[in-house]
mmCIF file with all atom_site columns, C-alpha atoms and ligand atoms in Angstrom:
data_model
loop_
_atom_site.group_PDB
_atom_site.id
_atom_site.type_symbol
_atom_site.label_atom_id
_atom_site.label_alt_id
_atom_site.label_comp_id
_atom_site.label_asym_id
_atom_site.label_entity_id
_atom_site.label_seq_id
_atom_site.pdbx_PDB_ins_code
_atom_site.Cartn_x
_atom_site.Cartn_y
_atom_site.Cartn_z
_atom_site.occupancy
_atom_site.B_iso_or_equiv
_atom_site.pdbx_formal_charge
_atom_site.auth_seq_id
_atom_site.auth_comp_id
_atom_site.auth_asym_id
_atom_site.auth_atom_id
_atom_site.pdbx_PDB_model_num
ATOM   1   C CA . MET A 1 1   ? 61.860 -13.468 17.691 1.00 93.00 ? 1   MET A CA 1
ATOM   2   C CA . ILE A 1 2   ? 61.763 -9.978  16.174 1.00 97.00 ? 2   ILE A CA 1
ATOM   3   C CA . ILE A 1 3   ? 59.055 -7.579  17.368 1.00 97.00 ? 3   ILE A CA 1
ATOM   4   C CA . ALA A 1 4   ? 58.567 -4.427  15.261 1.00 98.00 ? 4   ALA A CA 1
ATOM   5   C CA . VAL A 1 5   ? 56.832 -1.495  16.937 1.00 98.00 ? 5   VAL A CA 1
ATOM   6   C CA . ASP A 1 6   ? 56.061 1.466   14.663 1.00 97.00 ? 6   ASP A CA 1
ATOM   7   C CA . GLY A 1 7   ? 53.961 4.562   15.068 1.00 95.00 ? 7   GLY A CA 1
ATOM   8   C CA . PRO A 1 8   ? 53.901 8.355   15.100 1.00 93.00 ? 8   PRO A CA 1
ATOM   9   C CA . THR A 1 9   ? 55.499 10.686  17.649 1.00 88.00 ? 9   THR A CA 1
ATOM   10  C CA . ALA A 1 10  ? 54.150 10.431  21.212 1.00 89.00 ? 10  ALA A CA 1
ATOM   11  C CA . SER A 1 11  ? 51.918 7.460   20.369 1.00 92.00 ? 11  SER A CA 1
ATOM   12  C CA . GLY A 1 12  ? 53.367 5.560   23.324 1.00 92.00 ? 12  GLY A CA 1
ATOM   13  C CA . LYS A 1 13  ? 55.371 3.194   21.080 1.00 95.00 ? 13  LYS A CA 1
ATOM   14  C CA . GLY A 1 14  ? 58.605 3.725   23.057 1.00 94.00 ? 14  GLY A CA 1
ATOM   15  C CA . THR A 1 15  ? 56.994 2.851   26.385 1.00 94.00 ? 15  THR A CA 1
ATOM   16  C CA . ILE A 1 16  ? 55.288 -0.142  24.802 1.00 97.00 ? 16  ILE A CA 1
ATOM   17  C CA . ALA A 1 17  ? 58.471 -1.378  23.104 1.00 98.00 ? 17  ALA A CA 1
ATOM   18  C CA . LYS A 1 18  ? 60.418 -1.138  26.381 1.00 98.00 ? 18  LYS A CA 1
ATOM   19  C CA . ALA A 1 19  ? 57.688 -3.034  28.251 1.00 98.00 ? 19  ALA A CA 1
ATOM   20  C CA . LEU A 1 20  ? 57.603 -5.773  25.583 1.00 98.00 ? 20  LEU A CA 1
ATOM   21  C CA . ALA A 1 21  ? 61.399 -6.103  25.715 1.00 98.00 ? 21  ALA A CA 1
ATOM   22  C CA . ALA A 1 22  ? 61.306 -6.474  29.518 1.00 98.00 ? 22  ALA A CA 1
ATOM   23  C CA . HIS A 1 23  ? 58.400 -8.938  29.397 1.00 97.00 ? 23  HIS A CA 1
ATOM   24  C CA . PHE A 1 24  ? 59.922 -11.194 26.726 1.00 96.00 ? 24  PHE A CA 1
ATOM   25  C CA . GLY A 1 25  ? 63.546 -10.732 27.885 1.00 97.00 ? 25  GLY A CA 1
ATOM   26  C CA . LEU A 1 26  ? 64.705 -9.210  24.580 1.00 98.00 ? 26  LEU A CA 1
ATOM   27  C CA . PRO A 1 27  ? 67.127 -6.346  23.837 1.00 98.00 ? 27  PRO A CA 1
ATOM   28  C CA . HIS A 1 28  ? 65.473 -3.115  22.679 1.00 98.00 ? 28  HIS A CA 1
ATOM   29  C CA . LEU A 1 29  ? 66.542 -0.465  20.159 1.00 98.00 ? 29  LEU A CA 1
ATOM   30  C CA . ASP A 1 30  ? 64.898 2.959   20.000 1.00 97.00 ? 30  ASP A CA 1
ATOM   31  C CA . THR A 1 31  ? 65.728 3.751   16.366 1.00 98.00 ? 31  THR A CA 1
ATOM   32  C CA . GLY A 1 32  ? 64.418 7.321   16.705 1.00 97.00 ? 32  GLY A CA 1
ATOM   33  C CA . LEU A 1 33  ? 67.428 7.983   18.917 1.00 97.00 ? 33  LEU A CA 1
ATOM   34  C CA . LEU A 1 34  ? 69.754 7.281   15.951 1.00 98.00 ? 34  LEU A CA 1
ATOM   35  C CA . TYR A 1 35  ? 67.946 9.869   13.807 1.00 98.00 ? 35  TYR A CA 1
ATOM   36  C CA . ARG A 1 36  ? 67.966 12.295  16.751 1.00 97.00 ? 36  ARG A CA 1
ATOM   37  C CA . ALA A 1 37  ? 71.748 11.816  17.066 1.00 98.00 ? 37  ALA A CA 1
ATOM   38  C CA . VAL A 1 38  ? 72.182 12.582  13.346 1.00 98.00 ? 38  VAL A CA 1
ATOM   39  C CA . GLY A 1 39  ? 70.021 15.707  13.711 1.00 98.00 ? 39  GLY A CA 1
ATOM   40  C CA . ARG A 1 40  ? 71.927 16.860  16.792 1.00 98.00 ? 40  ARG A CA 1
ATOM   41  C CA . GLN A 1 41  ? 75.338 16.148  15.204 1.00 98.00 ? 41  GLN A CA 1
ATOM   42  C CA . CYS A 1 42  ? 74.301 18.120  12.125 1.00 98.00 ? 42  CYS A CA 1
ATOM   43  C CA . PHE A 1 43  ? 73.333 21.031  14.391 1.00 97.00 ? 43  PHE A CA 1
ATOM   44  C CA . LEU A 1 44  ? 76.652 20.794  16.319 1.00 97.00 ? 44  LEU A CA 1
ATOM   45  C CA . ASP A 1 45  ? 78.534 20.795  12.985 1.00 98.00 ? 45  ASP A CA 1
ATOM   46  C CA . GLY A 1 46  ? 76.672 23.969  11.971 1.00 98.00 ? 46  GLY A CA 1
ATOM   47  C CA . GLY A 1 47  ? 75.144 22.030  9.057  1.00 98.00 ? 47  GLY A CA 1
ATOM   48  C CA . ASP A 1 48  ? 71.756 22.359  7.380  1.00 98.00 ? 48  ASP A CA 1
ATOM   49  C CA . PRO A 1 49  ? 69.489 19.376  8.257  1.00 98.00 ? 49  PRO A CA 1
ATOM   50  C CA . ASP A 1 50  ? 67.589 19.885  4.986  1.00 97.00 ? 50  ASP A CA 1
ATOM   51  C CA . ASP A 1 51  ? 70.798 19.438  2.980  1.00 98.00 ? 51  ASP A CA 1
ATOM   52  C CA . ALA A 1 52  ? 71.428 15.771  2.133  1.00 98.00 ? 52  ALA A CA 1
ATOM   53  C CA . GLY A 1 53  ? 75.227 16.170  2.191  1.00 98.00 ? 53  GLY A CA 1
ATOM   54  C CA . ASP A 1 54  ? 75.323 17.871  5.606  1.00 98.00 ? 54  ASP A CA 1
ATOM   55  C CA . ALA A 1 55  ? 72.896 15.304  7.051  1.00 98.00 ? 55  ALA A CA 1
ATOM   56  C CA . LEU A 1 56  ? 74.881 12.362  5.644  1.00 98.00 ? 56  LEU A CA 1
ATOM   57  C CA . ALA A 1 57  ? 78.143 13.738  7.104  1.00 98.00 ? 57  ALA A CA 1
ATOM   58  C CA . ALA A 1 58  ? 76.441 13.798  10.529 1.00 98.00 ? 58  ALA A CA 1
ATOM   59  C CA . CYS A 1 59  ? 75.729 10.036  10.332 1.00 98.00 ? 59  CYS A CA 1
ATOM   60  C CA . SER A 1 60  ? 79.254 9.371   11.592 1.00 97.00 ? 60  SER A CA 1
ATOM   61  C CA . PHE A 1 61  ? 78.327 10.802  14.996 1.00 98.00 ? 61  PHE A CA 1
ATOM   62  C CA . PRO A 1 62  ? 80.315 9.378   17.938 1.00 98.00 ? 62  PRO A CA 1
ATOM   63  C CA . ASP A 1 63  ? 78.468 6.653   19.911 1.00 96.00 ? 63  ASP A CA 1
ATOM   64  C CA . GLY A 1 64  ? 78.779 8.740   23.085 1.00 97.00 ? 64  GLY A CA 1
ATOM   65  C CA . LEU A 1 65  ? 76.301 11.205  21.574 1.00 98.00 ? 65  LEU A CA 1
ATOM   66  C CA . LEU A 1 66  ? 73.535 8.625   22.109 1.00 97.00 ? 66  LEU A CA 1
ATOM   67  C CA . ASP A 1 67  ? 73.769 9.403   25.852 1.00 96.00 ? 67  ASP A CA 1
ATOM   68  C CA . ASP A 1 68  ? 73.342 13.148  25.344 1.00 96.00 ? 68  ASP A CA 1
ATOM   69  C CA . PRO A 1 69  ? 70.192 14.259  27.265 1.00 92.00 ? 69  PRO A CA 1
ATOM   70  C CA . HIS A 1 70  ? 69.590 16.916  24.569 1.00 92.00 ? 70  HIS A CA 1
ATOM   71  C CA . LEU A 1 71  ? 68.489 14.104  22.248 1.00 95.00 ? 71  LEU A CA 1
ATOM   72  C CA . ARG A 1 72  ? 65.214 13.875  24.224 1.00 87.00 ? 72  ARG A CA 1
ATOM   73  C CA . ASP A 1 73  ? 64.362 17.545  23.546 1.00 85.00 ? 73  ASP A CA 1
ATOM   74  C CA . GLU A 1 74  ? 61.654 18.581  21.111 1.00 83.00 ? 74  GLU A CA 1
ATOM   75  C CA . GLY A 1 75  ? 64.340 20.441  19.129 1.00 88.00 ? 75  GLY A CA 1
ATOM   76  C CA . SER A 1 76  ? 66.248 17.221  18.468 1.00 93.00 ? 76  SER A CA 1
ATOM   77  C CA . GLY A 1 77  ? 62.977 15.504  17.482 1.00 90.00 ? 77  GLY A CA 1
ATOM   78  C CA . GLY A 1 78  ? 62.326 18.195  14.878 1.00 90.00 ? 78  GLY A CA 1
ATOM   79  C CA . LEU A 1 79  ? 65.894 17.954  13.524 1.00 95.00 ? 79  LEU A CA 1
ATOM   80  C CA . ALA A 1 80  ? 65.582 14.141  13.413 1.00 96.00 ? 80  ALA A CA 1
ATOM   81  C CA . SER A 1 81  ? 62.399 14.389  11.396 1.00 92.00 ? 81  SER A CA 1
ATOM   82  C CA . ARG A 1 82  ? 64.182 16.673  8.891  1.00 95.00 ? 82  ARG A CA 1
ATOM   83  C CA . VAL A 1 83  ? 67.373 14.596  8.429  1.00 97.00 ? 83  VAL A CA 1
ATOM   84  C CA . SER A 1 84  ? 65.327 11.384  8.201  1.00 95.00 ? 84  SER A CA 1
ATOM   85  C CA . VAL A 1 85  ? 63.780 12.566  4.908  1.00 94.00 ? 85  VAL A CA 1
ATOM   86  C CA . HIS A 1 86  ? 67.081 11.964  3.031  1.00 97.00 ? 86  HIS A CA 1
ATOM   87  C CA . PRO A 1 87  ? 67.368 8.438   1.528  1.00 96.00 ? 87  PRO A CA 1
ATOM   88  C CA . SER A 1 88  ? 71.180 8.542   1.996  1.00 98.00 ? 88  SER A CA 1
ATOM   89  C CA . VAL A 1 89  ? 70.721 9.055   5.758  1.00 98.00 ? 89  VAL A CA 1
ATOM   90  C CA . ARG A 1 90  ? 68.259 6.158   5.944  1.00 97.00 ? 90  ARG A CA 1
ATOM   91  C CA . GLU A 1 91  ? 70.688 3.939   4.027  1.00 97.00 ? 91  GLU A CA 1
ATOM   92  C CA . ALA A 1 92  ? 73.585 4.939   6.307  1.00 98.00 ? 92  ALA A CA 1
ATOM   93  C CA . LEU A 1 93  ? 71.589 3.896   9.392  1.00 98.00 ? 93  LEU A CA 1
ATOM   94  C CA . PHE A 1 94  ? 70.120 0.727   7.847  1.00 98.00 ? 94  PHE A CA 1
ATOM   95  C CA . GLU A 1 95  ? 72.903 -1.781  8.609  1.00 97.00 ? 95  GLU A CA 1
ATOM   96  C CA . ARG A 1 96  ? 73.144 -0.874  12.280 1.00 97.00 ? 96  ARG A CA 1
ATOM   97  C CA . GLN A 1 97  ? 69.378 -1.374  12.751 1.00 98.00 ? 97  GLN A CA 1
ATOM   98  C CA . ARG A 1 98  ? 69.243 -4.550  10.653 1.00 98.00 ? 98  ARG A CA 1
ATOM   99  C CA . ALA A 1 99  ? 72.161 -6.101  12.589 1.00 98.00 ? 99  ALA A CA 1
ATOM   100 C CA . PHE A 1 100 ? 70.355 -5.351  15.849 1.00 98.00 ? 100 PHE A CA 1
ATOM   101 C CA . ALA A 1 101 ? 67.132 -6.911  14.541 1.00 98.00 ? 101 ALA A CA 1
ATOM   102 C CA . VAL A 1 102 ? 68.709 -10.187 13.399 1.00 98.00 ? 102 VAL A CA 1
ATOM   103 C CA . GLN A 1 103 ? 70.953 -10.786 16.424 1.00 98.00 ? 103 GLN A CA 1
ATOM   104 C CA . PRO A 1 104 ? 70.631 -14.307 17.859 1.00 97.00 ? 104 PRO A CA 1
ATOM   105 C CA . GLY A 1 105 ? 67.696 -14.595 20.264 1.00 95.00 ? 105 GLY A CA 1
ATOM   106 C CA . GLY A 1 106 ? 65.760 -11.734 18.717 1.00 96.00 ? 106 GLY A CA 1
ATOM   107 C CA . ALA A 1 107 ? 65.015 -8.109  19.521 1.00 98.00 ? 107 ALA A CA 1
ATOM   108 C CA . VAL A 1 108 ? 62.399 -5.409  19.868 1.00 98.00 ? 108 VAL A CA 1
ATOM   109 C CA . LEU A 1 109 ? 62.842 -2.312  17.697 1.00 98.00 ? 109 LEU A CA 1
ATOM   110 C CA . ASP A 1 110 ? 60.672 0.777   17.653 1.00 98.00 ? 110 ASP A CA 1
ATOM   111 C CA . GLY A 1 111 ? 60.525 3.450   14.987 1.00 97.00 ? 111 GLY A CA 1
ATOM   112 C CA . ARG A 1 112 ? 58.671 4.376   11.822 1.00 95.00 ? 112 ARG A CA 1
ATOM   113 C CA . ASP A 1 113 ? 59.763 1.800   9.224  1.00 96.00 ? 113 ASP A CA 1
ATOM   114 C CA . ILE A 1 114 ? 60.709 -1.270  11.257 1.00 98.00 ? 114 ILE A CA 1
ATOM   115 C CA . GLY A 1 115 ? 57.900 -3.484  9.942  1.00 97.00 ? 115 GLY A CA 1
ATOM   116 C CA . THR A 1 116 ? 58.204 -2.162  6.377  1.00 96.00 ? 116 THR A CA 1
ATOM   117 C CA . VAL A 1 117 ? 61.954 -1.700  5.741  1.00 97.00 ? 117 VAL A CA 1
ATOM   118 C CA . ILE A 1 118 ? 64.258 -2.743  8.595  1.00 98.00 ? 118 ILE A CA 1
ATOM   119 C CA . ALA A 1 119 ? 62.576 -6.033  9.520  1.00 98.00 ? 119 ALA A CA 1
ATOM   120 C CA . PRO A 1 120 ? 59.851 -6.928  7.006  1.00 98.00 ? 120 PRO A CA 1
ATOM   121 C CA . ASP A 1 121 ? 60.438 -10.482 8.282  1.00 97.00 ? 121 ASP A CA 1
ATOM   122 C CA . ALA A 1 122 ? 59.514 -9.586  11.904 1.00 97.00 ? 122 ALA A CA 1
ATOM   123 C CA . ASP A 1 123 ? 57.509 -12.240 13.765 1.00 95.00 ? 123 ASP A CA 1
ATOM   124 C CA . VAL A 1 124 ? 55.130 -9.635  15.196 1.00 96.00 ? 124 VAL A CA 1
ATOM   125 C CA . LYS A 1 125 ? 54.413 -6.157  13.805 1.00 97.00 ? 125 LYS A CA 1
ATOM   126 C CA . LEU A 1 126 ? 52.549 -3.571  15.813 1.00 97.00 ? 126 LEU A CA 1
ATOM   127 C CA . PHE A 1 127 ? 51.563 -0.086  14.677 1.00 97.00 ? 127 PHE A CA 1
ATOM   128 C CA . ILE A 1 128 ? 50.769 2.052   17.714 1.00 97.00 ? 128 ILE A CA 1
ATOM   129 C CA . THR A 1 129 ? 48.643 5.107   17.237 1.00 95.00 ? 129 THR A CA 1
ATOM   130 C CA . ALA A 1 130 ? 46.528 7.615   19.197 1.00 95.00 ? 130 ALA A CA 1
ATOM   131 C CA . ASP A 1 131 ? 44.640 10.745  18.155 1.00 94.00 ? 131 ASP A CA 1
ATOM   132 C CA . THR A 1 132 ? 46.597 14.009  17.909 1.00 94.00 ? 132 THR A CA 1
ATOM   133 C CA . GLU A 1 133 ? 44.907 15.637  20.917 1.00 94.00 ? 133 GLU A CA 1
ATOM   134 C CA . THR A 1 134 ? 45.718 12.662  23.170 1.00 95.00 ? 134 THR A CA 1
ATOM   135 C CA . ARG A 1 135 ? 49.316 12.501  21.970 1.00 95.00 ? 135 ARG A CA 1
ATOM   136 C CA . ALA A 1 136 ? 49.741 16.243  22.510 1.00 95.00 ? 136 ALA A CA 1
ATOM   137 C CA . ARG A 1 137 ? 48.336 16.015  26.050 1.00 94.00 ? 137 ARG A CA 1
ATOM   138 C CA . ARG A 1 138 ? 50.694 13.115  26.853 1.00 92.00 ? 138 ARG A CA 1
ATOM   139 C CA . ARG A 1 139 ? 53.680 15.040  25.495 1.00 90.00 ? 139 ARG A CA 1
ATOM   140 C CA . TRP A 1 140 ? 52.603 18.148  27.434 1.00 92.00 ? 140 TRP A CA 1
ATOM   141 C CA . ALA A 1 141 ? 52.394 16.171  30.730 1.00 91.00 ? 141 ALA A CA 1
ATOM   142 C CA . GLU A 1 142 ? 55.764 14.536  30.042 1.00 86.00 ? 142 GLU A CA 1
ATOM   143 C CA . MET A 1 143 ? 57.402 17.931  29.478 1.00 85.00 ? 143 MET A CA 1
ATOM   144 C CA . ARG A 1 144 ? 55.760 19.373  32.573 1.00 89.00 ? 144 ARG A CA 1
ATOM   145 C CA . GLU A 1 145 ? 57.250 16.530  34.595 1.00 88.00 ? 145 GLU A CA 1
ATOM   146 C CA . ARG A 1 146 ? 60.644 17.533  33.238 1.00 83.00 ? 146 ARG A CA 1
ATOM   147 C CA . GLY A 1 147 ? 60.012 21.090  34.455 1.00 87.00 ? 147 GLY A CA 1
ATOM   148 C CA . LYS A 1 148 ? 59.169 22.570  31.037 1.00 84.00 ? 148 LYS A CA 1
ATOM   149 C CA . THR A 1 149 ? 56.047 24.635  30.448 1.00 86.00 ? 149 THR A CA 1
ATOM   150 C CA . VAL A 1 150 ? 54.887 24.604  26.857 1.00 87.00 ? 150 VAL A CA 1
ATOM   151 C CA . ASP A 1 151 ? 51.649 25.714  25.238 1.00 92.00 ? 151 ASP A CA 1
ATOM   152 C CA . LEU A 1 152 ? 49.409 22.754  24.331 1.00 94.00 ? 152 LEU A CA 1
ATOM   153 C CA . GLU A 1 153 ? 48.526 24.472  21.043 1.00 94.00 ? 153 GLU A CA 1
ATOM   154 C CA . ASP A 1 154 ? 52.226 24.635  20.107 1.00 92.00 ? 154 ASP A CA 1
ATOM   155 C CA . ILE A 1 155 ? 52.630 20.914  20.788 1.00 92.00 ? 155 ILE A CA 1
ATOM   156 C CA . VAL A 1 156 ? 49.592 20.110  18.612 1.00 94.00 ? 156 VAL A CA 1
ATOM   157 C CA . ALA A 1 157 ? 51.058 22.215  15.776 1.00 93.00 ? 157 ALA A CA 1
ATOM   158 C CA . ASP A 1 158 ? 54.480 20.563  16.143 1.00 90.00 ? 158 ASP A CA 1
ATOM   159 C CA . LEU A 1 159 ? 53.015 17.020  16.170 1.00 91.00 ? 159 LEU A CA 1
ATOM   160 C CA . LYS A 1 160 ? 50.948 17.772  13.067 1.00 92.00 ? 160 LYS A CA 1
ATOM   161 C CA . ALA A 1 161 ? 54.002 19.136  11.220 1.00 91.00 ? 161 ALA A CA 1
ATOM   162 C CA . ARG A 1 162 ? 56.103 16.096  12.161 1.00 88.00 ? 162 ARG A CA 1
ATOM   163 C CA . ASP A 1 163 ? 53.316 13.647  11.254 1.00 90.00 ? 163 ASP A CA 1
ATOM   164 C CA . GLU A 1 164 ? 52.979 15.310  7.882  1.00 90.00 ? 164 GLU A CA 1
ATOM   165 C CA . ARG A 1 165 ? 56.736 15.149  7.218  1.00 87.00 ? 165 ARG A CA 1
ATOM   166 C CA . ASP A 1 166 ? 57.083 11.538  8.445  1.00 87.00 ? 166 ASP A CA 1
ATOM   167 C CA . ARG A 1 167 ? 54.038 10.345  6.453  1.00 89.00 ? 167 ARG A CA 1
ATOM   168 C CA . GLY A 1 168 ? 54.679 12.399  3.331  1.00 85.00 ? 168 GLY A CA 1
ATOM   169 C CA . ARG A 1 169 ? 58.344 11.579  2.633  1.00 82.00 ? 169 ARG A CA 1
ATOM   170 C CA . SER A 1 170 ? 58.924 9.536   -0.487 1.00 85.00 ? 170 SER A CA 1
ATOM   171 C CA . HIS A 1 171 ? 61.440 7.126   1.092  1.00 84.00 ? 171 HIS A CA 1
ATOM   172 C CA . ALA A 1 172 ? 60.207 4.768   3.886  1.00 81.00 ? 172 ALA A CA 1
ATOM   173 C CA . PRO A 1 173 ? 57.213 6.902   4.928  1.00 85.00 ? 173 PRO A CA 1
ATOM   174 C CA . LEU A 1 174 ? 55.364 6.272   8.174  1.00 88.00 ? 174 LEU A CA 1
ATOM   175 C CA . VAL A 1 175 ? 52.719 3.710   7.165  1.00 89.00 ? 175 VAL A CA 1
ATOM   176 C CA . PRO A 1 176 ? 51.601 0.497   8.853  1.00 93.00 ? 176 PRO A CA 1
ATOM   177 C CA . ALA A 1 177 ? 52.991 -2.642  7.203  1.00 94.00 ? 177 ALA A CA 1
ATOM   178 C CA . GLY A 1 178 ? 50.237 -4.580  5.424  1.00 95.00 ? 178 GLY A CA 1
ATOM   179 C CA . ASP A 1 179 ? 50.534 -7.329  8.035  1.00 95.00 ? 179 ASP A CA 1
ATOM   180 C CA . ALA A 1 180 ? 50.822 -5.035  11.086 1.00 96.00 ? 180 ALA A CA 1
ATOM   181 C CA . GLN A 1 181 ? 48.284 -5.009  13.878 1.00 95.00 ? 181 GLN A CA 1
ATOM   182 C CA . VAL A 1 182 ? 47.134 -1.396  14.354 1.00 96.00 ? 182 VAL A CA 1
ATOM   183 C CA . ILE A 1 183 ? 46.549 -0.534  18.024 1.00 95.00 ? 183 ILE A CA 1
ATOM   184 C CA . ASP A 1 184 ? 44.898 2.769   18.987 1.00 95.00 ? 184 ASP A CA 1
ATOM   185 C CA . THR A 1 185 ? 45.868 3.702   22.565 1.00 94.00 ? 185 THR A CA 1
ATOM   186 C CA . SER A 1 186 ? 43.739 6.902   22.745 1.00 94.00 ? 186 SER A CA 1
ATOM   187 C CA . THR A 1 187 ? 41.390 5.475   25.363 1.00 94.00 ? 187 THR A CA 1
ATOM   188 C CA . LEU A 1 188 ? 43.962 3.352   27.223 1.00 93.00 ? 188 LEU A CA 1
ATOM   189 C CA . ASP A 1 189 ? 46.210 4.425   30.079 1.00 90.00 ? 189 ASP A CA 1
ATOM   190 C CA . ARG A 1 190 ? 49.840 3.273   30.218 1.00 91.00 ? 190 ARG A CA 1
ATOM   191 C CA . ASP A 1 191 ? 49.222 0.006   32.095 1.00 95.00 ? 191 ASP A CA 1
ATOM   192 C CA . GLN A 1 192 ? 46.181 -0.897  29.995 1.00 95.00 ? 192 GLN A CA 1
ATOM   193 C CA . ALA A 1 193 ? 48.141 -0.267  26.783 1.00 94.00 ? 193 ALA A CA 1
ATOM   194 C CA . ILE A 1 194 ? 51.031 -2.455  27.974 1.00 96.00 ? 194 ILE A CA 1
ATOM   195 C CA . ARG A 1 195 ? 48.686 -5.282  29.022 1.00 96.00 ? 195 ARG A CA 1
ATOM   196 C CA . PHE A 1 196 ? 46.891 -5.032  25.689 1.00 93.00 ? 196 PHE A CA 1
ATOM   197 C CA . VAL A 1 197 ? 50.059 -5.309  23.570 1.00 95.00 ? 197 VAL A CA 1
ATOM   198 C CA . ILE A 1 198 ? 51.521 -8.153  25.635 1.00 96.00 ? 198 ILE A CA 1
ATOM   199 C CA . ASP A 1 199 ? 48.262 -10.055 25.053 1.00 95.00 ? 199 ASP A CA 1
ATOM   200 C CA . ALA A 1 200 ? 48.369 -9.140  21.343 1.00 92.00 ? 200 ALA A CA 1
ATOM   201 C CA . VAL A 1 201 ? 51.937 -10.461 20.980 1.00 93.00 ? 201 VAL A CA 1
ATOM   202 C CA . GLU A 1 202 ? 51.154 -13.647 22.901 1.00 94.00 ? 202 GLU A CA 1
ATOM   203 C CA . THR A 1 203 ? 48.097 -14.246 20.700 1.00 92.00 ? 203 THR A CA 1
ATOM   204 C CA . ALA A 1 204 ? 50.135 -13.614 17.524 1.00 86.00 ? 204 ALA A CA 1
ATOM   205 C CA . LEU A 1 205 ? 52.868 -16.011 18.667 1.00 86.00 ? 205 LEU A CA 1
ATOM   206 C CA . ALA A 1 206 ? 50.347 -18.719 19.594 1.00 87.00 ? 206 ALA A CA 1
ATOM   207 C CA . ARG A 1 207 ? 48.900 -18.434 16.070 1.00 82.00 ? 207 ARG A CA 1
ATOM   208 C CA . GLU A 1 208 ? 52.331 -18.965 14.416 1.00 74.00 ? 208 GLU A CA 1
HETATM 209 O O1 . LIG B 2 .   ? 60.556 8.296   17.521 1.00 88.09 ? 301 LIG B O1 1
HETATM 210 P P1 . LIG B 2 .   ? 61.197 9.670   17.591 1.00 88.09 ? 301 LIG B P1 1
HETATM 211 O O2 . LIG B 2 .   ? 60.218 10.772  17.909 1.00 88.09 ? 301 LIG B O2 1
HETATM 212 O O3 . LIG B 2 .   ? 62.374 9.693   18.497 1.00 88.09 ? 301 LIG B O3 1
HETATM 213 O O4 . LIG B 2 .   ? 61.742 9.946   16.104 1.00 88.09 ? 301 LIG B O4 1
HETATM 214 C C1 . LIG B 2 .   ? 62.279 11.197  15.724 1.00 88.09 ? 301 LIG B C1 1
HETATM 215 C C2 . LIG B 2 .   ? 62.233 11.330  14.210 1.00 88.09 ? 301 LIG B C2 1
HETATM 216 O O5 . LIG B 2 .   ? 63.128 10.382  13.612 1.00 88.09 ? 301 LIG B O5 1
HETATM 217 C C3 . LIG B 2 .   ? 60.888 11.073  13.579 1.00 88.09 ? 301 LIG B C3 1
HETATM 218 O O6 . LIG B 2 .   ? 60.129 12.274  13.460 1.00 88.09 ? 301 LIG B O6 1
HETATM 219 C C4 . LIG B 2 .   ? 61.219 10.494  12.223 1.00 88.09 ? 301 LIG B C4 1
HETATM 220 C C5 . LIG B 2 .   ? 62.578 9.872   12.401 1.00 88.09 ? 301 LIG B C5 1
HETATM 221 N N1 . LIG B 2 .   ? 62.557 8.407   12.452 1.00 88.09 ? 301 LIG B N1 1
HETATM 222 C C6 . LIG B 2 .   ? 62.499 7.730   11.241 1.00 88.09 ? 301 LIG B C6 1
HETATM 223 O O7 . LIG B 2 .   ? 62.382 8.376   10.194 1.00 88.09 ? 301 LIG B O7 1
HETATM 224 N N2 . LIG B 2 .   ? 62.557 6.376   11.220 1.00 88.09 ? 301 LIG B N2 1
HETATM 225 C C7 . LIG B 2 .   ? 62.663 5.668   12.354 1.00 88.09 ? 301 LIG B C7 1
HETATM 226 N N3 . LIG B 2 .   ? 62.735 4.336   12.291 1.00 88.09 ? 301 LIG B N3 1
HETATM 227 C C8 . LIG B 2 .   ? 62.694 6.341   13.608 1.00 88.09 ? 301 LIG B C8 1
HETATM 228 C C9 . LIG B 2 .   ? 62.625 7.719   13.623 1.00 88.09 ? 301 LIG B C9 1
#
């Protein structure tokens, strides 16, 4: 069983994907981490993330980079959003994601284009969303917990810029698959959101 979980930054899709993987006993891949690693490697190489050649060269990052705590920073998120615009980067990362999706027994993947490009054949497709203000407040609280004080206004501006880039790119833009279930978590807390998606997946599977 393949479960595709897509959605914008700070929508809660990562938390939801992890919870689904634990509930259904499936392996989980956070595909954003791959793009973050490319962005970070490009930065470490002194490359330009907006240059397709520099970004493609960074796709051969060492696997150990995936454990780098810097990948969780906002800076790496911004770099990831920039390198992910290049079709050559998306192609370079395709096989790794596709192989994970089709492994025997199934998998949960979260990202932006799982239901549309990586696993259009997924058994269940979810598109997790929440309004910008809610996402910014969640991100702000998360950063505060990690000891970082950031202006809420700056987070709102950053989320809007990343949404615009992720939705506006010509190759594999952030859009719900036609057959995805769109779930707005704006009014749900973490536990309610998890309960809701587990129910949604169980209902979808029962219908199959
Ligand atoms: O989910 P995230 O915030 O870690 O993703 C960081 C960036 O990576 C995001 O702004 C766009 C890109 N990305 C993508 O283009 N496709 C994916 N499947 C996952 C992430």
